Amino acid sequence: MTNLSQDPKAISGDFDGRFGDFGGRYIPESLNHAVVELERTFNEAWADPEFMATYLSILNSYGGRPSPVTKCNNLSRSLGIELYLKREDLNHTGSHKINNVIGQALLTKRMGKTRIIAETGAGQHGVATATAAALLGLKCTVYMGELDTERQALNVFRMKLLGSEVVAVTSGSRTLKDAINEAMREWVACVEDTHYCIGSVMGPHPYPYMVRQFQKIIGEEARPQINALIGNDPDFVIACVGGGSNAAGTFHAFVESRSALIGVEPAGGAAVGRGVPGVIHGMRSQFLQDEFGQLQEAHSVSAGLDYPGVGPEHSYLSAIGRAQYESVNDEEVLSAFQLLARSEGIIPALEPAHGLAYIVREAGKAIPFGSSVLLTMSGRGDKDAETVAHMLGYFQ
Ligand SMILES: *Cc1c(COP(=O)(O)O)cnc(C)c1O
């Protein structure tokens, strides 16, 4: 069973949520109480061995942790590098998201609240939240842009099967950013009995920090696992970046190591690469904005990376030069998706296929031959098989 290191900052409760110039807590007065209560509850829970034991035992016995690190022998040979995958795709519900929602559902109960709400784009965070709510006996409402409810009808049905209500948001572009706005509005109205379960390392403090803490199990497992395999930290640690939670959870254990850290964004949603600083969704970070400072839409083959901003910790890691952020285009992602399936028998989600696409493109260039590379396989590709089949013209 994995043990998570306790962070002295959390135990003393003196982390103010600022990652350098980024992060913070930019919220309406009406949410202040709820956010402060959440921060206090999280800090107390994180220092409470009983909470930790419950959290970890659910992740183990229900979530399927610890997830293995797998060496890709065939791909390593053809790329001329040593490629290892941290297998979050093997978790219950098919991605790393379960690590976060179990934690937040337990906090909901600890605060004496009975209902959980969430926003979702592709539907993956909605399904994960609905799963945790079913397991722990909480009521659950998921806000989803109307356009996304049409594009992701099967995930809407999954959430309903799991006992959740799904609300189609008809404002704005009817996608993820509008769902976030709506969930925040709804939270103001029902904050007494309701917790807002944010799906990535974004939003006002304590969310970016708290979600990172719930996701750091990825890196804390992976570091000893890869050390046992290669006797060292890898030369490169790579993860895809949407809001940035699987990357933040992976990077945390390696920040003080010798490994180079690389986050890979979709070219059409490169918030670190092409965004500018701003204050949106409760935090100061990097966002894709128009000339008036309004949030622009991100575009990617992978709906899970469609968030036009990024968590503040990534803006910070980029600003201080500790992590580097690169982007890949949809075409590169589609071919990496197929390559991993063919060469290793692993169908990746389109999101981590971004990480692989970067590795394939840069092997022998930015990633010298012979390098050891750890890639977080944040999720499995079953959910994307139909999308890819359409893109390849298979159904025509
Ligand atoms: C949601 C999701 C992501 C993107 O979210 P992050 O917060 O950036 O990790 C990446 N991979 C998979 C499989 C996802 O479901």
Coordinates of N, CA and C and ligand atoms in Angstrom, one line a residue, residues 88-89 93-97 122-125 199-202 211 215 218 239-249 264 302-307 310-311 314 348-353 376-381 383-384, ligand 1:
E88 N -1.9 5.0 -15.1 CA -3.2 5.5 -14.5 C -4.4 5.0 -15.3
D89 N -4.1 4.5 -16.5 CA -5.2 4.0 -17.3 C -5.8 2.7 -16.7
T93 N -12.6 3.5 -13.4 CA -13.1 4.6 -14.3 C -12.1 5.1 -15.3
G94 N -11.0 4.4 -15.4 CA -10.1 4.6 -16.5 C -9.2 5.7 -16.6
S95 N -9.0 6.4 -15.5 CA -8.0 7.5 -15.5 C -7.6 7.9 -14.1
H96 N -6.7 8.9 -14.0 CA -6.2 9.4 -12.7 C -7.3 10.2 -12.0
K97 N -8.4 10.5 -12.6 CA -9.4 11.4 -12.0 C -10.0 10.8 -10.7
A122 N -15.7 16.8 -21.4 CA -15.8 15.6 -22.1 C -16.8 14.6 -21.3
G123 N -16.9 14.9 -20.0 CA -17.8 14.0 -19.2 C -17.0 13.1 -18.3
Q124 N -15.6 13.1 -18.5 CA -14.8 12.1 -17.7 C -14.8 12.5 -16.2
H125 N -14.7 13.8 -15.9 CA -14.7 14.2 -14.5 C -16.1 14.1 -13.9
G199 N -12.4 19.6 -11.0 CA -11.7 18.4 -11.6 C -10.3 18.5 -11.9
S200 N -9.7 19.6 -11.7 CA -8.2 19.7 -12.0 C -7.6 20.7 -11.0
V201 N -6.3 21.0 -11.2 CA -5.5 21.8 -10.3 C -5.8 23.3 -10.6
M202 N -7.0 23.7 -10.6 CA -7.4 25.0 -10.9 C -8.5 25.6 -10.0
V211 N -6.0 19.6 -5.0 CA -6.1 18.5 -6.0 C -4.7 18.0 -6.3
Q215 N -3.5 14.1 -6.2 CA -2.9 13.5 -7.3 C -1.4 13.1 -7.2
I218 N 0.5 9.7 -7.8 CA 1.0 9.2 -9.1 C 2.5 9.3 -9.0
A239 N 4.2 14.4 -19.0 CA 2.8 14.2 -18.8 C 2.0 15.2 -19.7
C240 N 0.8 14.9 -20.1 CA -0.1 15.8 -20.8 C -0.7 16.8 -19.8
V241 N -1.0 18.0 -20.4 CA -1.6 19.1 -19.6 C -2.9 19.6 -20.1
G242 N -4.0 19.4 -19.4 CA -5.2 20.1 -19.7 C -5.3 21.2 -18.7
G243 N -6.0 20.9 -17.6 CA -5.9 21.8 -16.4 C -4.6 21.6 -15.7
G244 N -4.1 20.4 -15.8 CA -2.8 20.1 -15.3 C -2.7 19.2 -14.1
S245 N -3.8 18.4 -13.8 CA -3.7 17.6 -12.6 C -2.8 16.4 -12.6
N246 N -2.9 15.7 -13.8 CA -2.1 14.4 -13.8 C -0.6 14.8 -13.9
A247 N -0.3 15.9 -14.6 CA 1.1 16.4 -14.7 C 1.5 16.9 -13.3
A248 N 0.7 17.7 -12.6 CA 1.2 18.2 -11.3 C 1.4 17.1 -10.3
G249 N 0.5 16.1 -10.4 CA 0.6 14.9 -9.5 C 1.8 14.1 -9.8
V264 N 2.9 18.5 -21.8 CA 2.6 18.6 -23.3 C 1.1 19.0 -23.4
S302 N -8.8 16.1 -28.4 CA -9.1 15.4 -27.1 C -9.9 16.4 -26.2
A303 N -11.2 16.1 -26.0 CA -12.0 17.0 -25.3 C -11.5 17.2 -23.9
G304 N -10.8 16.2 -23.3 CA -10.3 16.4 -21.9 C -9.2 17.4 -21.8
L305 N -8.6 17.9 -22.9 CA -7.6 18.9 -22.9 C -8.1 20.2 -23.4
D306 N -9.4 20.4 -23.4 CA -10.0 21.6 -24.0 C -10.1 22.8 -23.1
Y307 N -9.5 22.7 -21.9 CA -9.6 23.9 -21.0 C -8.6 25.0 -21.5
V310 N -4.7 27.0 -17.4 CA -3.9 25.9 -16.8 C -3.8 26.2 -15.3
G311 N -3.5 25.2 -14.5 CA -3.4 25.4 -13.1 C -2.2 26.3 -12.8
H314 N 1.6 25.2 -12.7 CA 2.3 25.0 -14.0 C 2.8 26.4 -14.5
P348 N -4.2 4.1 -25.7 CA -4.2 5.3 -24.8 C -5.4 6.2 -24.9
A349 N -5.7 6.9 -23.9 CA -6.7 8.0 -24.1 C -6.0 9.0 -25.0
L350 N -6.7 9.9 -25.7 CA -6.1 10.9 -26.6 C -5.3 11.9 -25.8
E351 N -5.6 12.1 -24.5 CA -4.9 13.1 -23.7 C -3.4 12.6 -23.6
P352 N -3.1 11.5 -23.0 CA -1.7 11.1 -22.8 C -1.1 10.8 -24.2
A353 N -1.9 10.5 -25.2 CA -1.3 10.3 -26.6 C -0.6 11.6 -27.0
T376 N 3.4 9.6 -18.0 CA 2.1 9.2 -17.3 C 1.0 8.9 -18.3
M377 N 0.6 7.7 -18.3 CA -0.5 7.2 -19.1 C -1.8 7.6 -18.3
S378 N -2.2 8.8 -18.5 CA -3.3 9.3 -17.6 C -4.6 8.6 -17.7
G379 N -4.9 8.0 -18.9 CA -6.1 7.3 -19.0 C -6.1 6.3 -20.2
R380 N -7.2 5.5 -20.3 CA -7.2 4.5 -21.4 C -8.1 5.0 -22.5
G381 N -8.0 4.4 -23.7 CA -8.6 5.0 -24.9 C -9.9 4.5 -25.3
K383 N -12.8 5.3 -24.4 CA -13.7 6.4 -24.6 C -13.5 7.1 -25.9
D384 N -12.3 7.0 -26.4 CA -11.9 7.7 -27.7 C -11.9 6.9 -28.9
Ligands
LIG1 C1 -9.3 14.8 -17.7 C2 -8.1 14.1 -18.3 C3 -6.9 14.8 -18.5 C4 -6.7 16.2 -18.4 O1 -6.8 16.7 -17.1 P1 -5.5 17.1 -16.2 O2 -6.1 17.9 -15.1 O3 -4.7 18.0 -17.1 O4 -4.8 15.9 -15.9 C5 -5.8 14.0 -19.0 N1 -5.9 12.7 -19.3 C6 -7.1 12.0 -19.1 C7 -7.1 10.6 -19.4 C8 -8.2 12.7 -18.6 O5 -9.3 12.0 -18.4

